[in-house]
Amino acid sequence: RRGTPCTYRPPAPLLERGGTMPRVLLLLLGMAASAAAISAPQHSLPMAGRRLAFASENLNIFSAKKFEPKPPAFLKGAYAAAGAATTATWVNIVRTTIRSNQPVGAMMPSVQHQIFGRTSVLSAVPLILTAYGILASASDSWESLRSDTCRRLNLALATAGVGGALWVRFAPLLTQLPDTAVLANPLSHASYKGLPRAAMIASYGSAAALSAAVWARSLPEDVRKNPLSWPGRIADGLCKSLVTLGPANSDNPTNVKYSVLATSFLFLTALQLGTFPGAVVPSWTGRRLSRHYPAWTLLAAASAFNLKEATESGKLFSDETQRTLSRGLAGMGAVYLTAKFGSVFLDPSWPGHYKLVTQRPFLQGVAALMFGLTLRPDGQPSKQAAPPPAFVPAPTPAAPAKKESCGLKLPPVGQMAGSVMCGLALGHLTSKKD
């Protein structure tokens, strides 16, 4: 102003020029700088950061699995039909081979000889039905069919089907009487022609094709696309199984049991493919079915090996599939031993009309012991003692007892008796004339 003396004033500090706004601005900048210096833990990182962190720790929980369609709906019915057709074909072969006038002029020495001879080889029926039933139950998902148990059963059934079809085709040669080989028309115990032969070959062949196709589909995708590698894969698996036939724990009687059974059934399979009279062990059917029964002892070997592996992995008692397979193997042994008891003690033609059988008494006794081993109970799963609880809760009132379901549940003895009765009934029914 005019007339006012000029006095110099120094500039005000920066914080006093704008009031409180500069202070607020500096406070926000400081908070932002502090927040930027803080490293957030993994659980508070954004989704992208968490994926990277988990991937570095091999936790693939966010990666989506490749979609795999379920098996076709008809697969369960196909397995059921294959099991019924295979069983019917085998029963028909037994009926038409072990009988009088086969060949013409050959007579059965007694009714008991025919009944117990048929019952002996019909002992394979419980195991055949069990194997196909397991595969039918597992046909709901490829994951189940990809298990080692199902893969081995599929391979064994495919091999048995191919072997059965070849036996039907070459039955006149395989069952030929040695004394008639020089004749113009040699005599044989079995000879199929025309439609019956085609039907039986188709039955065995279709069942083998089904098992082989499912086995191939259950392979890993890279192996499935290279069929030339399949024989090598089968050979590798077979060699691995052979070198692991021994029990992993020799102190476990159940593990030893199934290890001995797997080895014994493999030995009996090879023995039947050899020369006579050793080839009649264990079928007791002379030249009639001694070349066909190895198909079912091979299936028994695969089943016993599956049970050995289940015992070593702790799944024998917890997996219902293994329990079912164990019952099927025991049913085979029960019917077989019943037939042998009837042949020795109830057949008036013993031992005069069992010449090939009595020439190998030691091997026949070993085979009977091995089949008897299938009836040995598996025992109970081992239970480890739990540590005492720090706090014992008060006892709770007992819940009301639930009513038992109306489903029929037979004990092991009842199941064995049922298998024996079914085997004897098949042997008796197939003995009646058409």
Coordinates of C-alpha atoms in Angstrom, one line a residue:
R1 CA 0.0 0.0 0.0
R2 CA 1.0 3.5 -0.5
G3 CA 2.5 5.1 2.5
T4 CA 3.2 1.8 4.2
P5 CA 6.8 0.9 4.7
C6 CA 7.8 -2.2 2.7
T7 CA 9.0 -5.1 4.9
Y8 CA 10.4 -8.3 3.6
R9 CA 8.6 -11.6 4.5
P10 CA 10.3 -15.0 3.7
P11 CA 8.2 -17.5 1.8
A12 CA 6.0 -19.9 3.9
P13 CA 7.0 -23.5 4.1
L14 CA 5.5 -25.8 1.5
L15 CA 3.2 -27.6 3.9
E16 CA 1.6 -24.2 5.0
R17 CA 0.8 -23.0 1.6
G18 CA -2.0 -25.3 0.7
G19 CA -3.4 -26.2 4.1
T20 CA -4.0 -29.9 4.8
M21 CA -4.1 -31.1 1.2
P22 CA -0.3 -31.5 0.9
R23 CA -0.2 -33.5 4.1
V24 CA -2.8 -35.9 2.9
L25 CA -1.1 -36.3 -0.4
L26 CA 2.3 -37.1 1.3
L27 CA 0.5 -39.6 3.6
L28 CA -1.0 -41.4 0.7
L29 CA 2.3 -41.6 -1.2
G30 CA 4.0 -43.0 1.9
M31 CA 1.3 -45.7 2.4
A32 CA 1.6 -46.7 -1.3
A33 CA 5.4 -47.0 -1.0
S34 CA 5.1 -49.1 2.1
A35 CA 2.5 -51.4 0.5
A36 CA 4.7 -51.9 -2.5
A37 CA 7.6 -53.0 -0.3
I38 CA 5.5 -55.7 1.4
S39 CA 5.6 -59.3 -0.2
A40 CA 2.2 -61.0 0.0
P41 CA 2.0 -64.7 0.9
Q42 CA 1.0 -67.3 -1.6
H43 CA -2.6 -67.6 -0.4
S44 CA -3.2 -63.9 -1.0
L45 CA -1.7 -63.8 -4.4
P46 CA -4.0 -63.4 -7.4
M47 CA -5.1 -66.6 -9.3
A48 CA -2.4 -66.3 -11.9
G49 CA 0.3 -66.1 -9.3
R50 CA -1.1 -69.0 -7.3
R51 CA -1.1 -71.2 -10.4
L52 CA 2.6 -70.4 -11.0
A53 CA 3.5 -71.1 -7.4
F54 CA 1.6 -74.4 -7.3
A55 CA 3.0 -75.5 -10.6
S56 CA 6.5 -75.0 -9.2
E57 CA 5.6 -77.3 -6.4
N58 CA 4.1 -80.0 -8.7
L59 CA 0.6 -79.4 -7.4
N60 CA -1.5 -79.9 -10.5
I61 CA -4.8 -79.2 -8.8
F62 CA -5.9 -76.4 -11.2
S63 CA -5.1 -78.3 -14.4
A64 CA -8.2 -79.9 -16.0
K65 CA -8.1 -83.6 -16.8
K66 CA -8.6 -84.8 -20.3
F67 CA -12.2 -85.9 -20.8
E68 CA -12.5 -89.6 -21.4
P69 CA -15.9 -91.0 -22.5
K70 CA -17.4 -94.0 -20.6
P71 CA -17.4 -97.5 -22.1
P72 CA -20.3 -98.2 -24.4
A73 CA -23.5 -99.2 -22.6
F74 CA -23.7 -102.6 -24.3
L75 CA -20.3 -103.7 -22.9
K76 CA -21.8 -105.1 -19.7
G77 CA -24.3 -107.1 -21.7
A78 CA -21.6 -108.2 -24.1
Y79 CA -19.5 -109.6 -21.3
A80 CA -22.6 -111.4 -19.8
A81 CA -23.4 -112.9 -23.2
A82 CA -19.8 -114.0 -23.8
G83 CA -19.7 -115.7 -20.4
A84 CA -22.9 -117.5 -21.1
A85 CA -21.8 -118.6 -24.6
T86 CA -18.4 -119.7 -23.4
T87 CA -19.9 -121.8 -20.6
A88 CA -22.6 -123.3 -22.8
T89 CA -20.0 -124.2 -25.4
W90 CA -17.7 -125.8 -22.8
V91 CA -20.6 -127.8 -21.3
N92 CA -21.7 -129.0 -24.8
I93 CA -18.1 -130.1 -25.6
V94 CA -18.0 -132.1 -22.3
R95 CA -21.4 -133.6 -23.0
T96 CA -20.5 -134.8 -26.5
T97 CA -17.0 -135.9 -25.8
I98 CA -17.3 -137.9 -22.5
R99 CA -20.0 -140.4 -23.5
S100 CA -20.6 -143.8 -24.9
N101 CA -20.2 -144.5 -28.7
Q102 CA -17.7 -141.7 -28.9
P103 CA -16.1 -143.0 -31.0
V104 CA -18.6 -145.6 -32.3
G105 CA -18.3 -148.8 -30.3
A106 CA -16.6 -147.3 -27.3
M107 CA -18.7 -147.8 -24.2
M108 CA -18.5 -146.2 -20.7
P109 CA -17.6 -148.8 -18.1
S110 CA -20.2 -147.4 -15.7
V111 CA -22.6 -144.6 -15.1
Q112 CA -20.4 -143.2 -12.4
H113 CA -17.4 -143.1 -14.7
Q114 CA -19.3 -140.8 -17.0
I115 CA -20.7 -138.6 -14.3
F116 CA -17.5 -138.0 -12.4
G117 CA -15.5 -137.7 -15.6
R118 CA -17.7 -134.8 -16.7
T119 CA -17.8 -133.2 -13.3
S120 CA -14.0 -133.2 -13.1
V121 CA -13.6 -130.9 -16.1
L122 CA -16.8 -128.9 -15.4
S123 CA -15.0 -127.6 -12.4
A124 CA -13.9 -124.7 -14.6
V125 CA -17.5 -123.4 -14.8
P126 CA -17.4 -121.5 -11.5
L127 CA -14.2 -119.7 -12.5
I128 CA -15.4 -118.9 -16.0
L129 CA -18.6 -117.3 -14.7
T130 CA -16.7 -115.4 -12.0
A131 CA -14.1 -114.0 -14.4
Y132 CA -16.8 -112.7 -16.8
G133 CA -18.9 -111.4 -13.9
I134 CA -16.0 -109.4 -12.6
L135 CA -15.4 -107.8 -16.1
A136 CA -19.1 -107.1 -16.5
S137 CA -19.2 -105.3 -13.2
A138 CA -16.0 -103.3 -14.1
S139 CA -17.4 -102.2 -17.5
D140 CA -18.8 -98.9 -16.1
S141 CA -15.5 -97.1 -16.5
W142 CA -12.3 -97.4 -18.4
E143 CA -10.4 -96.8 -15.2
S144 CA -11.7 -100.0 -13.7
L145 CA -11.0 -102.0 -16.9
R146 CA -7.5 -100.5 -16.9
S147 CA -6.7 -102.2 -13.6
D148 CA -4.1 -105.0 -13.5
T149 CA -6.7 -107.5 -12.5
C150 CA -9.1 -106.8 -15.4
R151 CA -6.2 -106.6 -17.9
R152 CA -4.9 -110.0 -16.8
L153 CA -8.3 -111.6 -16.9
N154 CA -9.0 -110.2 -20.4
L155 CA -5.7 -111.6 -21.7
A156 CA -6.3 -115.0 -20.1
L157 CA -9.9 -115.2 -21.5
A158 CA -8.7 -114.1 -24.9
T159 CA -6.1 -116.9 -24.9
A160 CA -8.6 -119.4 -23.6
G161 CA -11.1 -118.4 -26.4
V162 CA -8.5 -118.8 -29.1
G163 CA -7.3 -122.1 -27.7
G164 CA -10.9 -123.4 -27.5
A165 CA -11.6 -122.4 -31.1
L166 CA -8.5 -124.1 -32.3
W167 CA -9.4 -127.3 -30.3
V168 CA -12.8 -127.4 -31.9
R169 CA -11.3 -127.0 -35.4
F170 CA -8.7 -129.8 -34.8
A171 CA -10.6 -132.0 -32.4
P172 CA -10.4 -135.1 -34.7
L173 CA -6.6 -134.9 -34.6
L174 CA -6.2 -133.9 -31.0
T175 CA -8.5 -136.7 -29.7
Q176 CA -7.5 -139.4 -32.2
L177 CA -7.0 -142.9 -30.9
P178 CA -3.3 -143.8 -31.4
D179 CA -4.1 -147.4 -32.5
T180 CA -6.3 -146.2 -35.4
A181 CA -3.8 -143.8 -36.9
V182 CA -2.9 -146.3 -39.7
L183 CA -6.6 -146.7 -40.7
A184 CA -8.1 -144.9 -43.7
N185 CA -10.6 -143.3 -41.3
P186 CA -8.9 -142.9 -37.9
L187 CA -11.2 -142.9 -34.9
S188 CA -11.5 -139.9 -32.6
H189 CA -13.3 -139.1 -29.4
A190 CA -14.6 -135.8 -30.8
S191 CA -15.3 -134.6 -34.3
Y192 CA -17.5 -131.7 -35.2
K193 CA -18.7 -130.7 -38.7
G194 CA -21.0 -128.2 -40.3
L195 CA -23.2 -125.8 -38.3
P196 CA -22.3 -127.2 -34.8
R197 CA -18.6 -126.7 -35.4
A198 CA -19.1 -123.2 -36.8
A199 CA -21.3 -122.2 -33.9
M200 CA -18.8 -123.3 -31.3
I201 CA -15.9 -121.7 -33.1
A202 CA -17.9 -118.5 -33.4
S203 CA -18.8 -118.6 -29.6
Y204 CA -15.2 -119.0 -28.6
G205 CA -13.9 -116.6 -31.2
S206 CA -16.3 -113.8 -30.4
A207 CA -15.6 -114.0 -26.6
A208 CA -11.8 -113.9 -27.4
A209 CA -12.3 -110.9 -29.7
L210 CA -14.3 -109.0 -27.0
S211 CA -11.6 -109.6 -24.3
A212 CA -8.8 -108.7 -26.7
A213 CA -10.6 -105.5 -27.9
V214 CA -11.2 -104.3 -24.4
W215 CA -7.6 -105.0 -23.4
A216 CA -6.3 -103.0 -26.3
R217 CA -8.7 -100.1 -25.6
S218 CA -7.4 -100.0 -22.0
L219 CA -3.8 -99.4 -23.1
P220 CA -2.3 -95.9 -22.8
E221 CA -3.0 -93.8 -25.7
D222 CA 0.5 -93.7 -27.1
V223 CA 0.8 -97.5 -26.9
R224 CA -2.7 -98.0 -28.3
K225 CA -1.7 -96.1 -31.5
N226 CA 1.3 -98.4 -32.1
P227 CA -0.1 -102.0 -32.5
L228 CA 3.4 -103.3 -33.3
S229 CA 4.4 -102.7 -29.8
W230 CA 1.7 -104.9 -28.3
P231 CA 3.4 -108.2 -28.5
G232 CA 6.5 -106.8 -26.8
R233 CA 4.3 -105.3 -24.1
I234 CA 2.7 -108.7 -23.5
A235 CA 6.0 -110.4 -23.4
D236 CA 7.4 -107.8 -20.9
G237 CA 4.4 -108.3 -18.6
L238 CA 4.6 -112.1 -18.8
C239 CA 8.3 -112.0 -17.9
K240 CA 7.7 -109.6 -15.1
S241 CA 5.0 -111.9 -13.7
L242 CA 7.2 -115.0 -14.0
V243 CA 10.0 -113.4 -12.0
T244 CA 7.6 -112.2 -9.3
L245 CA 5.8 -115.5 -8.7
G246 CA 7.5 -115.8 -5.3
P247 CA 5.7 -114.3 -2.3
A248 CA 6.8 -110.9 -1.2
N249 CA 6.3 -111.9 2.5
S250 CA 7.0 -115.6 3.2
D251 CA 5.6 -115.1 6.7
N252 CA 2.2 -114.3 5.3
P253 CA 0.4 -117.7 4.7
T254 CA -2.1 -116.2 2.4
N255 CA 0.6 -114.6 0.3
V256 CA 2.4 -118.0 0.1
K257 CA -0.9 -119.8 -0.7
Y258 CA -1.6 -117.7 -3.8
S259 CA 2.0 -117.7 -4.9
V260 CA 2.1 -121.6 -4.8
L261 CA -1.3 -121.8 -6.6
A262 CA -0.2 -119.5 -9.4
T263 CA 3.0 -121.5 -9.9
S264 CA 1.2 -124.8 -9.7
F265 CA -1.5 -123.9 -12.2
L266 CA 1.2 -122.7 -14.7
F267 CA 3.0 -126.0 -14.2
L268 CA -0.2 -128.0 -14.7
T269 CA -1.0 -126.0 -17.9
A270 CA 2.4 -126.8 -19.4
L271 CA 2.1 -130.4 -18.3
Q272 CA -1.1 -130.9 -20.2
L273 CA 0.5 -129.7 -23.4
G274 CA 3.2 -132.3 -23.1
T275 CA 3.1 -136.0 -23.9
F276 CA 0.9 -138.8 -22.5
P277 CA 0.4 -140.1 -19.9
G278 CA 1.5 -136.9 -18.1
A279 CA -1.0 -134.9 -20.1
V280 CA -3.9 -136.4 -18.3
V281 CA -2.9 -134.6 -15.1
P282 CA -5.1 -133.0 -13.8
S283 CA -8.2 -133.6 -16.0
W284 CA -8.4 -137.4 -15.8
T285 CA -10.1 -137.5 -19.2
G286 CA -7.5 -139.4 -21.2
R287 CA -7.2 -138.2 -24.8
R288 CA -10.7 -136.7 -24.8
L289 CA -10.2 -133.2 -23.2
S290 CA -6.6 -133.2 -22.0
R291 CA -5.7 -130.7 -24.6
H292 CA -8.6 -128.3 -23.9
Y293 CA -8.6 -128.2 -20.1
P294 CA -5.2 -126.2 -20.1
A295 CA -7.2 -123.2 -21.2
W296 CA -9.0 -123.1 -17.8
T297 CA -5.9 -123.9 -15.7
L298 CA -4.3 -120.9 -17.4
L299 CA -7.2 -118.8 -16.3
A300 CA -6.8 -120.2 -12.8
A301 CA -3.1 -119.3 -12.9
A302 CA -4.0 -115.7 -13.8
S303 CA -6.6 -115.5 -11.1
A304 CA -4.3 -116.8 -8.4
F305 CA -1.6 -114.3 -9.5
N306 CA -4.1 -111.5 -9.2
L307 CA -4.9 -112.6 -5.7
K308 CA -1.2 -112.8 -4.8
E309 CA -0.7 -109.2 -6.0
A310 CA -3.8 -108.1 -4.1
T311 CA -2.5 -109.8 -0.9
E312 CA 0.8 -107.9 -1.2
S313 CA -0.9 -104.6 -1.9
G314 CA -3.4 -105.0 1.0
K315 CA -6.5 -105.1 -1.3
L316 CA -7.4 -108.7 -0.8
F317 CA -10.0 -108.0 2.0
S318 CA -10.9 -104.5 1.1
D319 CA -11.7 -105.0 -2.6
E320 CA -14.8 -106.9 -3.3
T321 CA -13.5 -107.9 -6.8
Q322 CA -10.7 -109.9 -5.1
R323 CA -13.1 -111.5 -2.7
T324 CA -15.3 -112.6 -5.7
L325 CA -12.3 -113.9 -7.6
S326 CA -11.1 -115.9 -4.5
R327 CA -14.6 -117.5 -4.2
G328 CA -14.6 -118.5 -7.8
L329 CA -11.2 -120.2 -7.5
A330 CA -12.3 -122.0 -4.4
G331 CA -15.5 -123.1 -6.2
M332 CA -13.3 -124.7 -9.0
G333 CA -11.3 -126.6 -6.4
A334 CA -14.4 -127.8 -4.5
V335 CA -16.0 -129.3 -7.6
Y336 CA -12.7 -130.8 -8.8
L337 CA -12.0 -132.6 -5.5
T338 CA -15.6 -133.8 -5.3
A339 CA -15.2 -135.4 -8.8
K340 CA -11.9 -137.1 -7.8
F341 CA -13.4 -138.4 -4.6
G342 CA -16.3 -139.9 -6.6
S343 CA -14.0 -141.4 -9.2
V344 CA -11.8 -143.2 -6.6
F345 CA -14.4 -144.3 -4.0
L346 CA -17.8 -144.4 -5.9
D347 CA -16.8 -145.6 -9.4
P348 CA -16.8 -149.4 -9.6
S349 CA -14.5 -149.1 -12.7
W350 CA -11.6 -147.7 -10.6
P351 CA -8.7 -148.4 -11.2
G352 CA -9.1 -150.8 -14.1
H353 CA -10.4 -148.1 -16.5
Y354 CA -8.0 -145.4 -15.4
K355 CA -4.8 -146.7 -16.9
L356 CA -3.4 -143.4 -18.0
V357 CA -4.3 -141.8 -14.6
T358 CA -2.7 -144.5 -12.5
Q359 CA 0.6 -144.3 -14.4
R360 CA 1.4 -141.0 -12.8
P361 CA 0.3 -141.4 -9.2
F362 CA 2.7 -138.8 -7.8
L363 CA 1.7 -136.0 -10.2
Q364 CA -2.0 -136.8 -9.6
G365 CA -1.5 -136.5 -5.9
V366 CA 0.3 -133.2 -6.3
A367 CA -2.5 -131.9 -8.5
A368 CA -5.1 -132.9 -5.9
L369 CA -3.1 -131.1 -3.1
M370 CA -2.9 -127.9 -5.2
F371 CA -6.6 -127.9 -5.9
G372 CA -7.2 -128.6 -2.2
L373 CA -5.1 -125.5 -1.4
T374 CA -7.8 -123.3 -3.0
L375 CA -10.1 -124.3 -0.2
R376 CA -7.8 -122.9 2.5
P377 CA -9.4 -119.8 4.1
D378 CA -7.7 -116.5 3.5
G379 CA -7.9 -115.6 7.2
Q380 CA -8.7 -112.1 8.4
P381 CA -6.9 -108.8 7.7
S382 CA -4.3 -107.9 10.2
K383 CA -5.4 -105.1 12.5
Q384 CA -2.8 -102.8 14.1
A385 CA -3.3 -101.7 17.7
A386 CA -4.4 -98.1 17.9
P387 CA -2.9 -95.8 20.4
P388 CA -5.0 -95.2 23.5
P389 CA -7.1 -92.0 23.1
A390 CA -6.2 -89.0 25.3
F391 CA -9.9 -88.6 26.1
V392 CA -12.4 -91.4 26.5
P393 CA -15.9 -90.1 25.6
A394 CA -18.9 -91.2 27.4
P395 CA -20.6 -94.3 25.9
T396 CA -23.4 -93.5 23.5
P397 CA -26.7 -95.3 23.6
A398 CA -26.8 -98.3 21.4
A399 CA -28.6 -97.8 18.1
P400 CA -31.5 -100.0 17.3
A401 CA -30.6 -103.1 15.4
K402 CA -31.1 -102.9 11.7
K403 CA -33.1 -105.5 10.0
E404 CA -31.1 -107.9 7.8
S405 CA -31.7 -107.5 4.1
C406 CA -33.6 -110.2 2.3
G407 CA -30.6 -110.9 0.0
L408 CA -29.2 -114.4 0.4
K409 CA -25.7 -114.4 1.8
L410 CA -24.1 -117.8 2.2
P411 CA -21.1 -118.5 4.4
P412 CA -18.0 -119.9 2.7
V413 CA -19.0 -123.5 3.5
G414 CA -22.4 -122.8 1.9
Q415 CA -20.8 -121.4 -1.2
M416 CA -18.5 -124.4 -1.5
A417 CA -21.5 -126.7 -1.1
G418 CA -23.4 -124.8 -3.7
S419 CA -20.5 -125.1 -6.2
V420 CA -20.2 -128.8 -5.6
M421 CA -24.0 -129.4 -6.1
C422 CA -24.0 -127.3 -9.3
G423 CA -21.0 -129.3 -10.6
L424 CA -22.6 -132.6 -9.8
A425 CA -25.9 -131.5 -11.3
L426 CA -24.2 -130.5 -14.5
G427 CA -22.4 -133.8 -14.6
H428 CA -25.7 -135.7 -14.0
L429 CA -27.8 -133.7 -16.4
T430 CA -25.4 -134.0 -19.2
S431 CA -25.3 -137.8 -18.6
K432 CA -29.0 -138.1 -19.6
K433 CA -29.7 -139.0 -23.2
D434 CA -31.2 -136.4 -25.5

